[in-house]
Coordinates of C-alpha atoms and ligand atoms in Angstrom, one line a residue:
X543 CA 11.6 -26.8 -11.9
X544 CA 11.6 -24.4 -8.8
X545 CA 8.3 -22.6 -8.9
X546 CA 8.4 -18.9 -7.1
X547 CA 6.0 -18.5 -4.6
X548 CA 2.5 -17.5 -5.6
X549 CA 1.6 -13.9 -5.4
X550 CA -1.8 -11.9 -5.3
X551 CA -1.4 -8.5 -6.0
X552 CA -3.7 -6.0 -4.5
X553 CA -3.8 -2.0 -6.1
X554 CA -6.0 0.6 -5.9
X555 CA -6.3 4.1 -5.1
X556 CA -5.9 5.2 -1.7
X557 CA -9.1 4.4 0.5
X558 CA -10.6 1.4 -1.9
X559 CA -10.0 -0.7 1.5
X560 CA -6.6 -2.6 -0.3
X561 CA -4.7 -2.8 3.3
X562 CA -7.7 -4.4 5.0
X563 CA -8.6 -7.2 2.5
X564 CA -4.9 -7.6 1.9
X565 CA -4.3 -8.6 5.3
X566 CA -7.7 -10.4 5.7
X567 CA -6.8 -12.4 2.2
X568 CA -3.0 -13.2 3.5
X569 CA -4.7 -13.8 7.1
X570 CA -7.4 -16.2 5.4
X571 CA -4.2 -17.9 3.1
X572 CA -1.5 -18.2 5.5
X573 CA 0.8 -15.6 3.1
X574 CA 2.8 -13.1 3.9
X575 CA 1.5 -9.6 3.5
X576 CA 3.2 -6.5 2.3
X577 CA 2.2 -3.4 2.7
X578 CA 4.1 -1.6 0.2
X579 CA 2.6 2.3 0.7
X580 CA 4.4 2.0 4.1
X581 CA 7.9 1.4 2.6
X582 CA 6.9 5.0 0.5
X583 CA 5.3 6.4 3.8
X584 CA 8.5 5.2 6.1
X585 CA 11.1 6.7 3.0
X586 CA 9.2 10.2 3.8
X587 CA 9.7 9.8 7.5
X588 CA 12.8 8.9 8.0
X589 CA 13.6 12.1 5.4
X590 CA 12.3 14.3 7.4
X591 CA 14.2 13.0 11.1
X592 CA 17.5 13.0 8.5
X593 CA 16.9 16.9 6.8
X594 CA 16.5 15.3 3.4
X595 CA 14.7 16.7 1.1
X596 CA 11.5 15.5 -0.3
X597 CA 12.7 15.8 -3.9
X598 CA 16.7 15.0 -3.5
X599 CA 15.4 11.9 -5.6
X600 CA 19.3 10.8 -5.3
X601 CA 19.5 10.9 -1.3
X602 CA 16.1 9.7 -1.0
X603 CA 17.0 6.6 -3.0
X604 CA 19.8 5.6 -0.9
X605 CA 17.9 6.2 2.0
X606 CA 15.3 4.1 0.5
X607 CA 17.6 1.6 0.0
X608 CA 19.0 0.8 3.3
X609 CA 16.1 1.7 6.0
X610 CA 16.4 0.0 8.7
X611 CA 12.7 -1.0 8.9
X612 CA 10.6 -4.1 11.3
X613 CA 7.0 -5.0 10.7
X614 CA 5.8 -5.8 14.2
X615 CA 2.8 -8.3 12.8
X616 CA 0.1 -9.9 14.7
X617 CA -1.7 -11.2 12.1
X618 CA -5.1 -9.9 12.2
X619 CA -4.7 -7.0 14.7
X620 CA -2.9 -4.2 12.5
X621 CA 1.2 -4.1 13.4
X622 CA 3.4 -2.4 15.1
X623 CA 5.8 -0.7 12.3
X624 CA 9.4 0.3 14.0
X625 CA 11.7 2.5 12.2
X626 CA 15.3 2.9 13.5
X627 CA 13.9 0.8 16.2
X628 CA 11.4 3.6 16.5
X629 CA 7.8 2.5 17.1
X630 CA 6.4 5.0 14.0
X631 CA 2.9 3.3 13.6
X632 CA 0.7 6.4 14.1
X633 CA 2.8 9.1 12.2
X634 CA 3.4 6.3 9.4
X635 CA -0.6 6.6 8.9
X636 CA -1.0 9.8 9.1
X637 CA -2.6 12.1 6.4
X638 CA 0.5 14.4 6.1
X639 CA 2.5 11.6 5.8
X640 CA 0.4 10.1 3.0
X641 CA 1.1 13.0 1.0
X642 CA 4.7 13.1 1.5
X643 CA 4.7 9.4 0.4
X644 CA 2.9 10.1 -2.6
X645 CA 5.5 13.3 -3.7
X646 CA 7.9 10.4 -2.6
X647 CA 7.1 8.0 -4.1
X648 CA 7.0 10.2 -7.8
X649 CA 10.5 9.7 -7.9
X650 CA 12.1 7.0 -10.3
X651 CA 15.4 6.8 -8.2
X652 CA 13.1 6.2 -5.0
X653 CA 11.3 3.5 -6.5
X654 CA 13.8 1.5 -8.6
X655 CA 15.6 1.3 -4.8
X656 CA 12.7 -0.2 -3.3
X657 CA 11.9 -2.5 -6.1
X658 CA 14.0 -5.0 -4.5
X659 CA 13.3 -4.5 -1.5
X660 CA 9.5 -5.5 -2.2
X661 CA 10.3 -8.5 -4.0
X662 CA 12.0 -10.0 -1.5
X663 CA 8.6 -10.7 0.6
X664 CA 8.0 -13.1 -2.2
X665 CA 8.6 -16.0 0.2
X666 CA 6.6 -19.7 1.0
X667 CA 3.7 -20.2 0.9
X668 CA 2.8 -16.9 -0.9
X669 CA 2.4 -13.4 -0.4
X670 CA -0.2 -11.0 -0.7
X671 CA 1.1 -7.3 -2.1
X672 CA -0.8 -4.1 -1.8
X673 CA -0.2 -1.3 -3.2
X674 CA -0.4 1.0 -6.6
X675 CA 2.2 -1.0 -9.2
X676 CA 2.1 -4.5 -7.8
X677 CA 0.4 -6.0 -10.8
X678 CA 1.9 -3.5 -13.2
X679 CA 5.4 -3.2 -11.7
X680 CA 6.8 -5.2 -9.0
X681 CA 4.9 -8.7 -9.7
X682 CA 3.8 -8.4 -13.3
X683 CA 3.6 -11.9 -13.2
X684 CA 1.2 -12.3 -9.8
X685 CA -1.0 -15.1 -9.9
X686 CA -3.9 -13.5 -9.3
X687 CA -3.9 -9.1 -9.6
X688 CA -7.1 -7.2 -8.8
X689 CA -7.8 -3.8 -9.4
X690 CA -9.4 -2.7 -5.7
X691 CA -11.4 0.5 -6.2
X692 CA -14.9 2.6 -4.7
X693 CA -16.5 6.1 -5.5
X694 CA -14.1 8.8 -4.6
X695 CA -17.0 9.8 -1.5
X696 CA -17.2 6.0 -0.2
X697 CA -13.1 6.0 0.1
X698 CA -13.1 9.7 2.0
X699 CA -16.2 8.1 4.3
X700 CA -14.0 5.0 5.5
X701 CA -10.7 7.0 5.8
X702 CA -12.7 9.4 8.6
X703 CA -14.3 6.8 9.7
X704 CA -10.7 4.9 10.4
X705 CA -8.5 8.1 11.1
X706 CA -11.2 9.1 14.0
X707 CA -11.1 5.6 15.6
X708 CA -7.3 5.9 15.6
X709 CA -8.8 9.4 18.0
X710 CA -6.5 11.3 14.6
X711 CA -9.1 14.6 14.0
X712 CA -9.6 15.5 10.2
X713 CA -12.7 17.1 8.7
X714 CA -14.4 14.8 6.6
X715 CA -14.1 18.2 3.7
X716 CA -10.5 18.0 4.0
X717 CA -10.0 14.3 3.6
X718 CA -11.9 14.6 0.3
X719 CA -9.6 16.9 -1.0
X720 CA -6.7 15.4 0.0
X721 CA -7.8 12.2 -1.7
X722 CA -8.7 13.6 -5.4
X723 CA -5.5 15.5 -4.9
X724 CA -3.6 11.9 -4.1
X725 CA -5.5 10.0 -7.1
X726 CA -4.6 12.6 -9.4
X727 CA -0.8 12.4 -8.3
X728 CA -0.7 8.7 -8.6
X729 CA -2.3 8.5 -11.8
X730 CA -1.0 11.2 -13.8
X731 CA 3.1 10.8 -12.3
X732 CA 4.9 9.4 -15.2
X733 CA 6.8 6.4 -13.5
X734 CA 4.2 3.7 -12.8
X735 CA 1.3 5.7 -12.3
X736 CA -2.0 3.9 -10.6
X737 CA -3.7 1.7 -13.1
X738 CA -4.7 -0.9 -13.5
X739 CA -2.6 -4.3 -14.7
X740 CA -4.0 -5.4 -18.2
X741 CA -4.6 -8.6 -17.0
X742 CA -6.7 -6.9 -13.8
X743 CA -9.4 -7.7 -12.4
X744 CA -12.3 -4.6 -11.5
X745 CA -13.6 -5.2 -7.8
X746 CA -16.1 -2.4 -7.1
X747 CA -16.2 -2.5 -2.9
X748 CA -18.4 0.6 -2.7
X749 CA -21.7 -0.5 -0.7
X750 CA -20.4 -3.9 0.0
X751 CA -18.6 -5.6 3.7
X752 CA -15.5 -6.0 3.6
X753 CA -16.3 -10.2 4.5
X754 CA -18.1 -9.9 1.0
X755 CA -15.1 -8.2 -0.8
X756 CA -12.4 -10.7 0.9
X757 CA -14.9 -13.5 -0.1
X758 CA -14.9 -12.6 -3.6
X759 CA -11.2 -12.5 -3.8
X760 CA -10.4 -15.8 -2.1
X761 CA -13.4 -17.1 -5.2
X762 CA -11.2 -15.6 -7.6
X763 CA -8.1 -17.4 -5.8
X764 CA -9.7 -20.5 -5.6
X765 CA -10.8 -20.7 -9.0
X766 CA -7.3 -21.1 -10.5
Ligands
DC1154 O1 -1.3 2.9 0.1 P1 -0.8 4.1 0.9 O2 -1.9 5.2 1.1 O3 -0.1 3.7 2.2 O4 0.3 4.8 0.0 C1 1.0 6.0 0.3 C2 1.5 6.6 -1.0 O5 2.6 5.8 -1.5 C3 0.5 6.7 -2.2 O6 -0.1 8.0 -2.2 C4 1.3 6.5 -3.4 C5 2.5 5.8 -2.9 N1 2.6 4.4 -3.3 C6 3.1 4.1 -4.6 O7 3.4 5.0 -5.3 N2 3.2 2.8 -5.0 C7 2.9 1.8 -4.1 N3 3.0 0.5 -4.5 C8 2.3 2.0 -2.9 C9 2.2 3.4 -2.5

């Protein structure tokens, strides 16, 4: 029998600190790591340098579908992400672009064409997913699946906090709003809205390090 490679999958709402213990977790494992809000983030992008239209759901999805995409990594420093050969990394974490990903990423043709895409990271030893549908979606079958979440005023704290060391300049006001506006369109769109998987588990992170948050999912690993 051919077992596929092992898969913990990582979702939460933007801000609950998924990319960083993703990468610390897959870091910690030896996985691969996939960041899968950058595949939604580099589908608005490379809309925008081709004139297509944020909800030209058709387009988008063949665009989707064949982006020409390279994940720089270097393990525990964040990557380089190249577009087209592009280096994109600081417009791909942009706010603006965060909210394009998120109108994006509401559309079923756009997301059926990057299902596959997402799966294929599946490889030896194991991967790590982050994201909004991992658990639910792409990997319903994830070995592990944990549900990454933190008050709505912890999440707009760390995003400043990150977007200002990247020298990006948001008010701390704005990135609030533009958070409960993002939950709300994740959670209420109708194709695999943020939730979490049935078989989930809750990890809090609000008022804890991230070393204690990894810890506790590498305990969860460990324990099956
Ligand atoms: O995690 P992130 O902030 O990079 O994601 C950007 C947007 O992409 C997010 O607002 C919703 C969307 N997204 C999604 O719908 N499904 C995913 N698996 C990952 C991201």
């Amino acid at each position: 029998m051919i077992l596929n490679p092992p898969v913990i999958a990582i979702d939460g709402p933007s801000g609950s600190g998924k990319g960083t213990i993703a990468r610390r977790v897959a870091d910690a494992l030896g996985f691969h790591l996939l960041d899968s809000g950058a595949l939604y983030r580099l589908t608005a992008i490379a809309a925008k340098n081709k004139g297509i239209s944020l909800d030209d759901g058709d387009a988008l999805a063949l665009l989707a579908r064949d982006l020409d995409i390279r994940f720089d990594g270097n393990k525990a420093r964040s990557e380089r992400i190249l577009l087209d050969g592009e280096d994109v990394t600081l417009e791909v974490r942009q706010e603006s672009t965060g909210a394009e990903a998120s109108a994006v990423a509401g559309l079923t043709e756009v997301r059926t064409a990057l299902l596959e895409r997402q799966r294929a990271f599946q490889k030896a030893p194991g991967l790590v997913a982050d994201g909004r549908d991992m658990g639910t979606h792409v990997f319903p079958s994830a070995l592990v699946k944990i549900f990454l979440t933190a008050s709505a005023e912890e999440r707009a704290k760390r995003r400043h906090k990150q977007l200002k060391d990247k020298g990006m300049n948001v008010t701390l006001a704005a990135l609030s709003r533009d958070i409960e506006d993002r939950d709300r369109r994740d959670s209420e769109r109708s194709v695999a809205p943020l939730k979490p998987a049935r078989d989930a588990r809750i990890l809090d992170s609000s008022g804890l390090s991230i070393e204690a948050v990894t810890n506790t999912v590498l305990e969860w690993v460990a324990e099956l």
